[in-house]
């Protein structure tokens, strides 16, 4: 009996082998090879990515088959979800290879996954392009589903990186960009929702070997900024680091919906580190991203007023004692705001702006979005504050929340007006949030305020945000309005069809929502519109200053890149961690003003943040005017503000260059940067340095990248002088000792002495507690 069983088993193995098999596919891109494998088996056909290798034999992907994608299909009638990957078994997989002048391509068509009982069910097409001129592969996908199934969520790509050297670091797009040396360890966990101003401000990641100066860039080069969920996890035992991007589809759950890429996933090798990877993304974004401003010229952006581009300091003040939370311990009476900001202006000798909280009658995080009527005397105090152009007022408004009990404990206008424009879940229920602080976020009876999250594609909400901005500007004289949360919070999967957008994922949150809404506001606020006529005070200002209306701005919270073209500034209050690098500034420096850091904590922690903000190119802040009376904090802050004023043109005409390298050891300092109410111990170099350059605009028009002038910024936050040499990568900037000269710039101006570039090859003394720099020009 055993003999017959063994013969039968042997027969089945032979028979299975006759029907099963695999085919290896190689795709070339300059010096890279991408290896794929197509499998055929009784359960269907499949395809996987197996390896990414360069000409030197370096392997970037883990040695395992990676599904090209994974898709959640949903049965519209039962709501049952089936998870199907490119390896799950498909009725047919067709592969076509084509070659053109720029690339060699694989066009892969997968038809009818066998796990779905309906036939035909779906077709997914993947296009992989291997560039002939660059070391990169570009991947995109499309698909169609039948009326009996629906695309719900997708994962594209699903890749496990391997350590391709002994000194690997990775950068992920949180805040300004954060670097980790632990990406292959269990301790490394990154998740981000793109686009947001906290966890995923940009659409790329990278890893590199610091010793070999080579790396791999992974870019999500989507010009529409579609919603994605990033997840990057280290695995110590396997010595791999797995990265996935989940994509919620447009019209998710709707029978017969389609799947389409609005961009490409890019794998590209590069020489260098995070800075070089950032330049790859910048080059793409500047040519393709719909959020890249089209108004750039020799003076920077023409659609942002000069005062905002030149601005060097942003105060953060309140006119209400309810601001006295643990981290906000001062307030200024409303009728003293003009006097207080004027005193700060006198103390620094530099104009500025004030981010003004609790100017309205309701408390913070309560009764939104009803900010009017303002407190008595607000409009008059704004006129006093702004009368000489020394300071400008930017009151707080919220661009995302509607209190469901929006007049005390009463549902006043939410159900009658706001409900129609609120984001809805699939079952029609609301997305809500609560923000409870000791002195805010509560109703009169002490219960939490419950806010509905509003949909920016709804006319109800677009009209309401516009009304708040124009009422503040036309009726209350302000030159700036802050619209909270827009740049901080991620898009919501709204399923309310009455808003006119595709339900679920996609990019409608931007092009049908925030971009449309904010573009309209920026257009209307810079002219007189019939539905918001100017007051007599505004008309008088317009007579005295014909550019009064053109000088208005709007700003938002945090720094989600996708809003760079529809606001006039990002509040970077949250850049609060020690592993940050200025990758966002490399890409968007000179493109969108950034301002403010949280300024709680002791003197050293505040000065450390000012020091880093200065070198990152941010406008200094975010503190109360009374800081001028603090003998520990203010001398360093004043020096940084005044120095930035001397160098201000570099931050709106220029770009951030490669960070300099100190050739001698620099001491570190440690302080508690206090994040919320929690300790945030942060260690930084005591001496910070950056280089900003102004490109030759005329040369750039001819396709040449030439530096017109540059400034090397030094800021020593410690109480000790530091002596060190510095390498600013002068050759990369195009400077040699024969073709340029230098002059020193301090908080008091430019020193006339012309210095030699050779000075940077020698040891320089950096005085304690000062910020200064060298300007290099031809």
XYZ file of C-alpha atoms in Angstrom:
778
model
C 0.000 0.000 0.000
C 2.811 2.394 0.931
C 4.389 1.732 -2.470
C 1.275 2.935 -4.310
C 0.997 6.014 -2.072
C 4.591 7.001 -2.822
C 4.078 6.494 -6.563
C 0.923 8.630 -6.445
C 2.712 11.404 -4.559
C 5.602 11.329 -7.033
C 3.105 11.551 -9.923
C 1.363 14.556 -8.345
C 4.666 16.365 -7.813
C 5.679 15.803 -11.422
C 2.256 16.883 -12.640
C 2.276 20.016 -10.489
C 5.722 20.910 -11.758
C 4.518 20.565 -15.317
C 1.781 23.104 -14.688
C 3.663 25.407 -12.339
C 6.633 27.567 -13.247
C 8.214 30.978 -13.068
C 9.665 33.537 -15.424
C 12.323 36.062 -14.416
C 12.014 39.549 -15.869
C 14.819 42.130 -15.821
C 14.260 45.835 -16.382
C 17.190 48.230 -16.742
C 17.509 51.884 -15.735
C 20.894 53.449 -16.434
C 23.064 51.621 -13.861
C 20.175 49.851 -12.055
C 18.435 46.534 -12.554
C 14.966 45.718 -11.259
C 14.205 42.009 -11.070
C 10.620 40.757 -11.219
C 9.221 37.251 -11.294
C 6.054 36.005 -12.903
C 4.684 32.747 -11.477
C 2.215 30.272 -12.938
C 0.458 27.728 -10.712
C -2.891 25.896 -10.525
C -4.213 28.599 -8.215
C -3.478 31.276 -10.801
C -0.731 33.587 -11.974
C 1.205 36.114 -9.914
C 3.960 38.684 -10.168
C 6.466 40.021 -7.642
C 9.383 42.420 -7.333
C 12.438 40.458 -6.220
C 15.471 42.753 -6.270
C 16.856 46.212 -6.972
C 20.598 46.161 -7.719
C 23.088 48.691 -9.035
C 26.040 48.090 -11.342
C 28.410 47.794 -8.374
C 26.392 44.878 -7.030
C 24.741 46.806 -4.196
C 21.350 45.323 -3.306
C 18.733 47.728 -1.932
C 15.716 45.435 -1.444
C 15.550 42.466 0.921
C 15.992 39.058 -0.714
C 12.341 38.090 -0.839
C 9.473 38.385 -3.326
C 7.603 41.645 -2.770
C 4.044 41.978 -4.035
C 3.821 44.790 -6.547
C 0.619 45.858 -4.773
C -2.100 44.764 -2.399
C -5.734 45.802 -2.843
C -8.780 45.579 -0.613
C -11.787 44.712 -2.760
C -15.184 45.166 -1.174
C -18.460 43.499 -2.048
C -20.937 46.415 -2.287
C -23.844 44.316 -1.059
C -22.280 42.441 1.878
C -19.454 44.913 2.701
C -17.118 41.896 2.832
C -13.449 42.773 2.262
C -11.059 40.580 0.268
C -7.332 41.335 0.493
C -5.675 40.481 -2.792
C -2.087 41.078 -3.854
C -0.260 40.732 -7.158
C 0.800 37.277 -5.890
C -2.677 36.089 -4.920
C -3.500 34.208 -8.111
C -5.018 35.902 -11.161
C -6.708 34.329 -14.159
C -4.358 36.091 -16.562
C -1.239 38.242 -16.401
C -0.068 39.880 -19.570
C 3.354 41.532 -19.816
C 4.391 43.856 -22.625
C 7.860 45.350 -22.966
C 8.340 48.563 -24.922
C 11.341 50.813 -25.462
C 11.450 54.508 -26.239
C 14.011 57.277 -26.341
C 13.742 58.009 -22.596
C 12.847 54.684 -21.004
C 12.321 50.966 -21.296
C 8.930 49.998 -19.889
C 7.070 46.992 -18.576
C 3.300 47.170 -18.923
C 1.749 44.511 -16.666
C -1.983 43.706 -16.894
C -3.545 41.489 -14.203
C -7.103 40.285 -14.840
C -9.681 38.741 -12.480
C -8.229 37.654 -9.141
C -9.469 34.141 -8.431
C -10.269 34.930 -4.805
C -13.215 36.989 -6.055
C -16.142 34.811 -7.087
C -17.637 37.284 -9.568
C -16.339 37.182 -13.131
C -15.260 39.466 -14.632
C -14.259 41.206 -11.383
C -11.368 43.595 -11.941
C -8.361 44.474 -14.044
C -5.257 46.169 -12.651
C -2.533 47.596 -14.872
C 0.941 48.486 -13.590
C 3.411 50.501 -15.633
C 7.098 50.381 -14.637
C 9.480 52.711 -16.461
C 13.227 52.218 -16.401
C 14.940 55.497 -17.237
C 17.779 55.463 -19.765
C 19.214 58.753 -18.471
C 18.764 58.494 -14.699
C 19.253 55.747 -12.090
C 15.543 55.444 -11.406
C 12.385 53.414 -11.889
C 8.926 54.971 -12.025
C 5.795 52.995 -11.172
C 2.117 53.823 -11.631
C -1.138 51.883 -11.691
C -4.681 52.004 -13.036
C -7.623 49.642 -12.777
C -11.298 48.988 -13.438
C -13.781 46.998 -11.359
C -17.099 45.390 -12.270
C -20.474 46.510 -10.967
C -20.356 43.652 -8.438
C -17.166 44.703 -6.679
C -15.302 47.860 -5.671
C -11.760 49.055 -5.100
C -11.544 50.127 -1.449
C -7.949 50.537 -0.233
C -4.655 49.809 -1.914
C -1.040 49.402 -0.826
C 1.511 50.529 -3.384
C 4.392 49.890 -2.989
C 5.199 47.211 -0.367
C 8.980 47.125 -0.077
C 11.507 45.845 2.443
C 14.826 47.690 2.349
C 18.020 45.904 3.312
C 21.119 47.479 4.899
C 23.445 48.165 1.972
C 26.241 49.454 4.193
C 27.404 49.655 7.799
C 26.383 53.255 8.456
C 22.809 53.506 7.173
C 20.541 56.387 8.158
C 17.027 57.186 7.005
C 14.946 60.340 6.716
C 11.176 60.449 7.040
C 8.965 63.463 6.231
C 7.761 64.465 9.697
C 7.991 68.185 10.595
C 11.041 69.646 8.790
C 12.411 66.158 8.112
C 13.655 63.760 10.794
C 16.674 61.462 10.604
C 17.069 58.078 12.285
C 20.070 55.752 12.499
C 17.843 52.899 13.734
C 15.689 52.150 10.710
C 16.602 48.436 10.787
C 15.849 48.063 14.512
C 12.578 47.122 16.198
C 12.637 50.504 17.927
C 12.050 52.303 14.616
C 8.365 52.948 13.992
C 7.145 55.681 11.682
C 3.605 56.289 10.498
C 2.392 59.383 8.737
C -0.691 60.593 6.934
C 0.081 62.621 3.816
C -0.536 65.494 3.433
C -0.349 66.862 6.989
C 1.745 69.443 8.770
C 2.889 67.044 11.452
C 3.549 63.462 10.381
C 3.979 63.722 6.598
C 4.713 67.233 5.358
C 6.368 65.984 2.143
C 5.983 63.001 -0.179
C 9.343 61.223 0.028
C 11.686 59.178 2.196
C 15.324 58.155 1.733
C 18.091 56.067 3.241
C 21.829 56.332 2.688
C 25.172 54.973 3.801
C 27.127 57.789 5.443
C 30.465 56.091 4.794
C 29.903 55.305 1.102
C 27.850 58.482 0.440
C 25.258 56.599 -1.576
C 21.561 56.126 -0.997
C 18.094 55.271 -2.242
C 15.327 57.836 -2.632
C 11.676 56.769 -2.645
C 9.379 59.506 -3.890
C 5.611 59.742 -4.146
C 5.646 62.212 -6.971
C 1.959 63.013 -7.155
C 1.277 66.530 -8.488
C -2.213 66.524 -6.911
C -1.105 65.568 -3.385
C -3.478 62.607 -3.001
C -4.176 61.169 0.445
C -1.775 58.396 1.539
C -0.901 56.601 4.768
C 2.826 55.903 5.190
C 4.192 53.147 7.436
C 7.895 52.364 7.932
C 8.956 49.674 10.414
C 12.351 48.286 11.382
C 12.784 44.554 12.063
C 15.936 43.692 14.005
C 15.739 39.910 13.657
C 15.334 39.993 9.871
C 17.639 43.017 9.432
C 15.156 44.694 7.120
C 13.069 47.863 7.141
C 9.615 47.598 5.594
C 7.898 50.539 3.932
C 4.301 50.632 2.701
C 1.988 53.340 1.410
C -1.758 52.792 1.750
C -4.004 54.586 -0.727
C -7.727 55.013 -0.005
C -9.401 55.096 -3.416
C -11.769 57.652 -4.858
C -15.379 56.491 -4.601
C -14.218 53.702 -2.317
C -16.970 51.155 -1.854
C -18.953 52.406 -4.865
C -19.724 49.529 -7.301
C -17.658 49.658 -10.481
C -15.288 52.398 -9.346
C -11.900 52.799 -10.986
C -8.340 53.046 -9.766
C -5.924 55.541 -11.265
C -2.566 57.027 -10.345
C -2.295 60.782 -10.171
C 1.456 60.420 -9.923
C 4.285 57.913 -9.774
C 6.230 56.025 -7.127
C 9.917 56.562 -7.826
C 12.946 54.561 -6.715
C 16.197 56.391 -7.452
C 19.755 55.936 -6.263
C 21.879 58.991 -5.476
C 25.264 60.086 -4.201
C 25.281 61.935 -0.886
C 22.890 62.159 2.047
C 19.459 63.554 2.965
C 20.278 66.912 1.370
C 20.835 65.319 -2.041
C 17.619 63.324 -1.717
C 15.748 66.543 -0.875
C 17.082 68.120 -4.078
C 15.662 65.233 -6.123
C 12.210 65.940 -4.700
C 12.623 69.705 -5.108
C 13.551 69.329 -8.767
C 10.422 67.268 -9.355
C 8.085 69.492 -7.307
C 9.303 72.738 -8.884
C 8.422 71.423 -12.348
C 5.341 69.316 -11.674
C 3.568 69.867 -8.340
C 0.316 71.803 -8.619
C 1.117 73.502 -5.314
C 4.409 74.957 -6.545
C 3.849 78.723 -6.897
C 3.825 80.080 -10.432
C 4.678 83.598 -9.222
C 8.433 83.315 -8.622
C 10.691 86.039 -9.969
C 13.947 87.822 -9.122
C 12.326 89.257 -5.976
C 10.864 85.956 -4.844
C 7.107 85.452 -4.925
C 5.201 88.360 -6.404
C 1.914 87.237 -4.820
C 3.166 87.663 -1.223
C 3.499 91.246 0.078
C 7.023 92.518 0.646
C 6.371 93.196 4.338
C 5.614 89.517 4.929
C 8.597 88.335 2.913
C 10.872 90.671 4.888
C 9.236 90.095 8.264
C 11.670 88.871 10.941
C 9.639 88.445 14.123
C 6.187 87.103 15.034
C 4.843 87.689 18.526
C 2.106 85.483 19.992
C -0.174 87.381 22.367
C -3.599 87.243 23.962
C -6.001 89.838 25.312
C -7.856 87.514 27.669
C -6.875 86.026 31.052
C -8.421 82.726 29.918
C -5.136 82.317 28.034
C -3.447 81.476 31.338
C -2.814 77.804 30.643
C 0.374 76.275 32.096
C 2.423 77.310 29.056
C 0.819 80.689 28.369
C 1.127 82.742 31.491
C 0.745 86.328 30.304
C -1.925 88.400 28.659
C -2.141 92.017 27.566
C -5.266 94.155 28.016
C -6.793 94.890 24.632
C -6.304 98.648 24.938
C -2.578 98.099 25.590
C -1.751 95.982 22.529
C -0.614 98.881 20.343
C 1.493 100.341 23.136
C 3.058 96.954 23.999
C 3.985 96.024 20.440
C 5.373 99.526 19.849
C 7.648 99.039 22.855
C 8.859 95.736 21.435
C 9.460 97.414 18.091
C 11.546 100.049 19.817
C 13.517 97.412 21.743
C 14.470 95.479 18.607
C 14.572 98.291 16.074
C 12.812 95.970 13.620
C 9.154 95.809 12.446
C 7.102 92.679 13.066
C 3.688 91.071 13.385
C 1.556 89.840 16.257
C -0.408 86.595 16.211
C -3.411 87.689 18.268
C -5.459 85.187 20.290
C -8.791 85.650 22.104
C -9.656 88.929 20.427
C -13.185 87.565 20.118
C -15.827 87.311 22.844
C -16.168 83.546 23.027
C -13.447 81.526 24.743
C -10.745 79.516 22.976
C -12.027 76.338 21.239
C -15.649 77.188 21.947
C -18.595 78.401 19.845
C -16.599 78.129 16.608
C -16.866 79.358 13.881
C -18.567 82.432 15.336
C -15.771 84.917 15.993
C -17.899 88.041 15.708
C -18.759 90.377 17.257
C -15.205 91.044 18.351
C -14.352 92.464 21.745
C -15.193 96.123 22.122
C -12.435 98.358 20.817
C -10.668 95.642 18.817
C -10.928 97.362 15.416
C -9.765 100.680 16.875
C -6.786 99.085 18.633
C -5.779 97.363 15.393
C -5.681 100.768 13.655
C -3.392 102.121 16.377
C -1.147 99.061 16.259
C -0.751 99.192 12.465
C -0.728 102.964 11.959
C 2.989 103.332 11.229
C 3.491 99.974 9.504
C 5.771 98.931 12.376
C 3.548 96.044 13.417
C 0.678 94.167 11.842
C -2.126 92.266 13.546
C -2.965 88.660 12.656
C -5.988 87.448 14.660
C -6.698 83.761 15.190
C -9.566 82.019 13.398
C -10.233 78.323 12.886
C -10.613 76.803 9.414
C -11.786 73.308 10.344
C -14.202 73.140 13.304
C -17.867 73.914 13.995
C -18.963 73.601 17.614
C -22.049 71.353 17.711
C -23.359 73.550 20.572
C -22.289 76.841 19.096
C -23.857 79.374 21.507
C -23.127 78.289 25.029
C -24.930 74.980 25.536
C -27.321 75.745 22.667
C -27.245 74.266 19.172
C -27.625 77.677 17.547
C -26.614 77.370 13.903
C -24.865 74.029 13.657
C -27.863 71.884 12.733
C -29.500 74.626 10.648
C -26.347 75.579 8.698
C -23.191 73.716 9.630
C -24.437 70.128 9.550
C -24.844 70.161 5.765
C -21.155 70.987 5.318
C -19.723 68.628 7.935
C -17.662 65.580 7.005
C -19.639 62.340 7.232
C -18.729 58.720 7.759
C -20.212 55.982 5.586
C -23.135 55.561 7.980
C -23.831 59.304 7.878
C -22.501 60.003 11.380
C -20.157 62.897 12.062
C -16.435 63.018 12.542
C -15.919 64.961 15.794
C -13.018 66.087 17.986
C -12.548 67.583 21.447
C -9.784 69.895 22.688
C -9.944 70.182 26.458
C -7.367 72.386 28.212
C -7.558 73.807 31.749
C -9.145 77.055 30.557
C -10.650 76.157 27.184
C -12.520 73.561 25.200
C -15.372 73.402 27.720
C -18.948 74.562 27.810
C -20.269 76.687 30.679
C -21.374 73.555 32.542
C -17.859 72.074 32.348
C -18.651 69.453 29.694
C -16.255 69.157 26.738
C -16.938 71.145 23.601
C -17.674 68.737 20.727
C -16.532 70.009 17.333
C -17.676 68.673 13.975
C -14.928 68.452 11.357
C -15.978 70.452 8.331
C -15.583 69.483 4.685
C -13.615 72.059 2.663
C -15.369 71.016 -0.570
C -18.782 72.008 0.811
C -20.078 75.433 -0.157
C -21.316 75.939 3.395
C -17.809 75.778 4.800
C -16.041 77.615 1.990
C -18.440 80.533 2.441
C -18.019 80.522 6.224
C -14.209 80.625 6.166
C -14.291 83.406 3.571
C -16.793 85.351 5.680
C -14.561 85.211 8.754
C -11.468 86.388 6.852
C -13.162 89.241 4.996
C -15.091 90.415 8.057
C -11.838 90.621 10.013
C -10.069 92.483 7.218
C -12.779 94.757 5.869
C -14.643 95.354 9.105
C -11.850 95.242 11.690
C -8.828 96.653 9.834
C -6.436 93.710 10.182
C -3.829 93.039 7.495
C -3.466 89.346 8.234
C -5.683 86.458 9.343
C -4.539 83.152 10.762
C -6.663 80.168 9.699
C -5.892 77.384 12.138
C -5.534 73.653 11.417
C -5.767 73.709 7.622
C -2.078 72.985 7.119
C -1.843 70.797 10.205
C -4.658 68.260 9.883
C -4.938 65.483 7.330
C -7.808 65.078 4.838
C -10.871 63.167 6.047
C -12.592 60.325 4.198
C -15.863 62.161 3.715
C -18.803 60.162 2.314
C -21.335 62.976 1.923
C -22.188 62.940 -1.801
C -24.075 66.232 -1.531
C -20.738 68.058 -1.304
C -20.056 67.160 -4.925
C -16.726 65.380 -4.379
C -15.856 61.697 -4.885
C -16.500 59.851 -1.637
C -13.529 58.505 0.291
C -9.947 59.084 -0.806
C -8.209 60.863 -3.662
C -7.176 64.491 -4.008
C -10.572 66.204 -3.950
C -9.843 67.568 -0.447
C -7.369 69.900 -2.154
C -8.441 70.753 -5.712
C -12.178 70.777 -4.956
C -11.742 71.893 -1.354
C -8.916 73.827 0.264
C -7.180 75.027 -2.897
C -10.445 76.328 -4.322
C -11.479 77.907 -1.014
C -8.167 79.579 -0.151
C -7.504 80.785 -3.707
C -10.870 82.525 -3.689
C -10.115 84.153 -0.337
C -6.683 85.395 -1.428
C -8.200 86.914 -4.560
C -11.115 88.575 -2.750
C -9.140 89.932 0.210
C -6.909 91.965 -2.105
C -9.750 93.910 -3.673
C -13.089 95.346 -2.627
C -15.874 92.803 -3.134
C -19.576 93.709 -3.258
C -20.701 91.441 -0.424
C -18.048 92.780 2.011
C -17.775 96.536 1.384
C -14.907 98.447 2.956
C -15.549 100.519 6.063
C -14.797 104.236 6.094
C -11.589 103.485 7.999
C -10.483 101.050 5.302
C -11.259 103.566 2.563
C -9.153 106.195 4.315
C -6.257 103.752 4.556
C -6.619 102.984 0.864
C -6.354 106.684 0.031
C -3.139 106.994 2.005
C -1.697 103.708 0.748
C -2.930 102.412 -2.624
C -1.327 99.034 -1.846
C -3.241 98.611 1.410
C -5.430 95.791 0.117
C -2.566 94.110 -1.733
C -0.661 93.916 1.559
C -3.117 91.500 3.151
C -2.122 87.918 3.936
C -3.475 84.647 5.318
C -1.426 82.028 7.170
C -2.085 78.571 8.511
C -0.821 76.116 11.100
C 2.141 73.864 10.341
C 3.776 73.119 7.011
C 1.957 70.629 4.791
C 3.648 71.339 1.465
C 0.438 71.168 -0.573
C -0.713 74.598 0.692
C 2.423 76.498 -0.318
C 0.677 78.311 -3.183
C -2.573 79.279 -1.433
C -1.346 80.811 1.837
C 1.257 83.432 2.669
C 2.966 81.695 5.569
C 3.300 78.507 7.619
C 3.454 78.587 11.426
C 6.254 76.138 12.284
C 5.581 76.176 16.026
C 5.857 72.375 16.196
C 9.446 71.882 14.943
C 10.483 70.679 18.378
C 12.676 67.568 18.127
C 16.402 66.930 18.241
C 16.599 64.627 15.198
C 15.302 67.276 12.794
C 17.156 68.412 9.686
C 16.037 71.314 7.466
C 14.953 69.170 4.508
C 11.678 71.088 4.173
C 13.680 74.328 4.105
C 15.963 72.994 1.356
C 12.866 72.381 -0.764
C 10.644 75.320 0.215
C 13.055 77.971 1.503
C 12.360 81.105 -0.527
C 9.051 79.592 -1.666
C 6.830 80.068 1.405
C 7.595 82.085 4.576
C 7.830 80.009 7.757
C 7.601 81.552 11.200
C 7.585 80.852 14.905
C 8.674 78.130 17.303
C 6.999 77.247 20.564
C 8.899 79.304 23.115
C 8.017 77.749 26.462
C 10.660 76.602 28.904
C 13.791 78.083 30.423
C 16.100 80.606 28.813
C 18.454 78.072 27.248
C 15.634 76.093 25.602
C 14.111 79.266 24.132
C 17.464 80.483 22.808
C 18.212 77.061 21.297
C 14.986 77.222 19.300
C 15.678 80.778 18.157
C 19.171 79.701 17.092
C 17.886 76.790 15.016
C 14.990 78.791 13.567
C 17.418 81.471 12.381
C 19.649 79.019 10.542
C 16.627 77.140 9.152
C 15.423 80.433 7.640
C 12.304 80.877 9.770
C 10.965 84.196 10.997
C 11.785 84.435 14.709
C 9.047 83.918 17.313
C 6.589 82.800 18.808
C 6.710 84.614 22.159
C 4.977 87.382 24.064
C 6.208 90.971 23.737
C 7.030 90.950 27.441
C 10.028 88.752 26.684
C 11.861 92.032 26.053
C 12.060 92.422 29.826
C 13.769 89.048 30.347
C 17.517 89.671 30.807
C 18.396 85.999 30.174
C 16.428 85.491 26.965
C 16.090 88.821 25.222
C 19.699 89.828 24.407
C 20.187 86.677 22.294
C 16.697 87.007 20.730
C 17.249 90.674 19.892
C 20.596 89.923 18.284
C 19.081 87.120 16.149
C 16.132 89.255 15.035
C 18.343 92.181 14.054
C 20.817 89.963 12.240
C 17.987 88.311 10.300
C 16.804 91.781 9.278
C 20.250 92.519 7.827
C 20.132 89.227 5.855
C 16.386 89.206 5.115
C 16.570 89.166 1.316
C 18.264 85.751 1.350
C 15.214 84.125 2.894
C 12.717 85.232 0.240
C 14.927 85.581 -2.846
C 17.227 82.721 -2.037
C 17.526 79.005 -1.413
C 19.098 76.958 1.331
C 22.403 75.473 0.189
C 24.183 72.353 1.437
C 24.691 72.581 5.211
C 28.288 73.432 6.150
C 30.484 70.995 8.058
C 32.591 71.982 11.043
C 36.077 70.507 10.811
C 36.662 70.676 14.559
C 34.615 69.300 17.470
C 31.686 71.488 18.541
C 30.269 71.223 22.074
C 26.652 70.201 22.543
C 24.042 71.646 24.863
C 20.909 70.091 26.352
C 17.650 71.643 27.529
C 14.016 70.736 28.033
C 12.087 72.056 25.037
C 8.752 71.296 26.795
C 6.245 69.851 24.312
C 2.747 70.592 25.613
C 3.020 69.782 29.295
C 5.535 66.970 28.791
C 9.328 67.105 29.113
C 11.179 67.081 25.792
C 14.892 66.756 26.501
C 16.730 67.981 23.442
C 20.434 67.993 22.674
C 21.860 70.137 19.882
C 25.174 71.518 18.702
C 25.903 74.759 20.542
C 26.981 76.350 17.258
C 24.509 76.248 14.370
C 25.399 77.156 10.797
C 23.696 77.332 7.406
C 24.280 78.784 3.965
C 21.652 80.620 1.944
C 22.296 81.642 -1.644
C 20.564 83.913 -4.106
C 20.571 82.332 -7.577
C 21.289 84.437 -10.640
C 17.756 84.819 -11.961
C 18.786 85.699 -15.503
C 21.050 82.651 -15.712
C 18.261 80.483 -14.322
C 15.994 81.611 -17.173
C 18.558 80.094 -19.518
C 18.664 76.830 -17.589
C 21.872 77.581 -15.679
C 22.110 77.341 -11.900
C 24.559 80.075 -10.888
C 24.962 81.654 -7.455
C 24.747 85.452 -7.424
C 25.670 85.820 -3.747
C 25.527 83.767 -0.565
C 25.494 84.238 3.186
C 27.032 81.917 5.759
C 25.063 82.185 9.013
C 26.568 81.348 12.402
C 24.679 81.312 15.691
C 26.367 80.407 18.975
C 23.727 79.828 21.629
C 26.164 78.914 24.385
C 27.749 81.191 26.974
C 31.250 80.301 25.795
C 33.193 81.355 22.710
C 33.806 78.495 20.274
C 36.773 78.208 17.906
C 36.509 76.001 14.822
C 37.112 75.682 11.077
C 34.193 75.308 8.701
C 33.729 73.842 5.221
C 30.904 75.615 3.378
C 31.324 73.632 0.119
C 32.422 76.794 -1.683
C 33.178 74.983 -4.943
C 29.629 73.675 -5.074
C 28.424 77.257 -4.763
C 30.729 78.244 -7.619
C 33.075 80.371 -5.501
C 36.855 80.362 -5.564
C 39.320 82.690 -3.853
C 39.987 84.340 -7.215
C 36.410 85.166 -8.159
C 34.800 86.406 -4.939
C 35.204 88.369 -1.741
C 33.477 88.426 1.638
C 32.186 90.921 4.119
C 31.000 90.381 7.660
C 27.370 90.996 8.620
C 26.252 91.401 12.238
C 23.080 92.517 13.947
C 24.249 96.091 13.453
C 24.894 95.910 9.712
C 27.655 95.184 7.239
C 31.291 95.783 8.030
C 33.053 97.513 5.154
C 36.235 95.420 5.302
C 36.519 93.023 2.350
C 37.619 89.579 3.514
C 39.127 86.657 1.650
C 37.446 83.289 1.101
C 40.610 81.724 2.510
C 39.482 82.934 5.925
C 37.114 79.939 6.105
C 40.070 77.554 5.913
C 41.356 78.950 9.192
C 40.040 78.727 12.700
C 37.261 81.240 13.394
C 36.253 82.475 16.837
C 32.485 82.465 17.341
C 31.613 84.759 20.273
C 29.175 83.522 22.899
C 25.494 84.345 22.514
C 25.705 85.991 19.083
C 24.439 85.485 15.546
C 26.371 86.822 12.553
C 27.669 85.764 9.174
C 29.797 86.254 6.082
C 28.317 87.435 2.809
C 30.105 86.080 -0.267
C 29.704 87.779 -3.621
C 31.442 88.172 -6.956
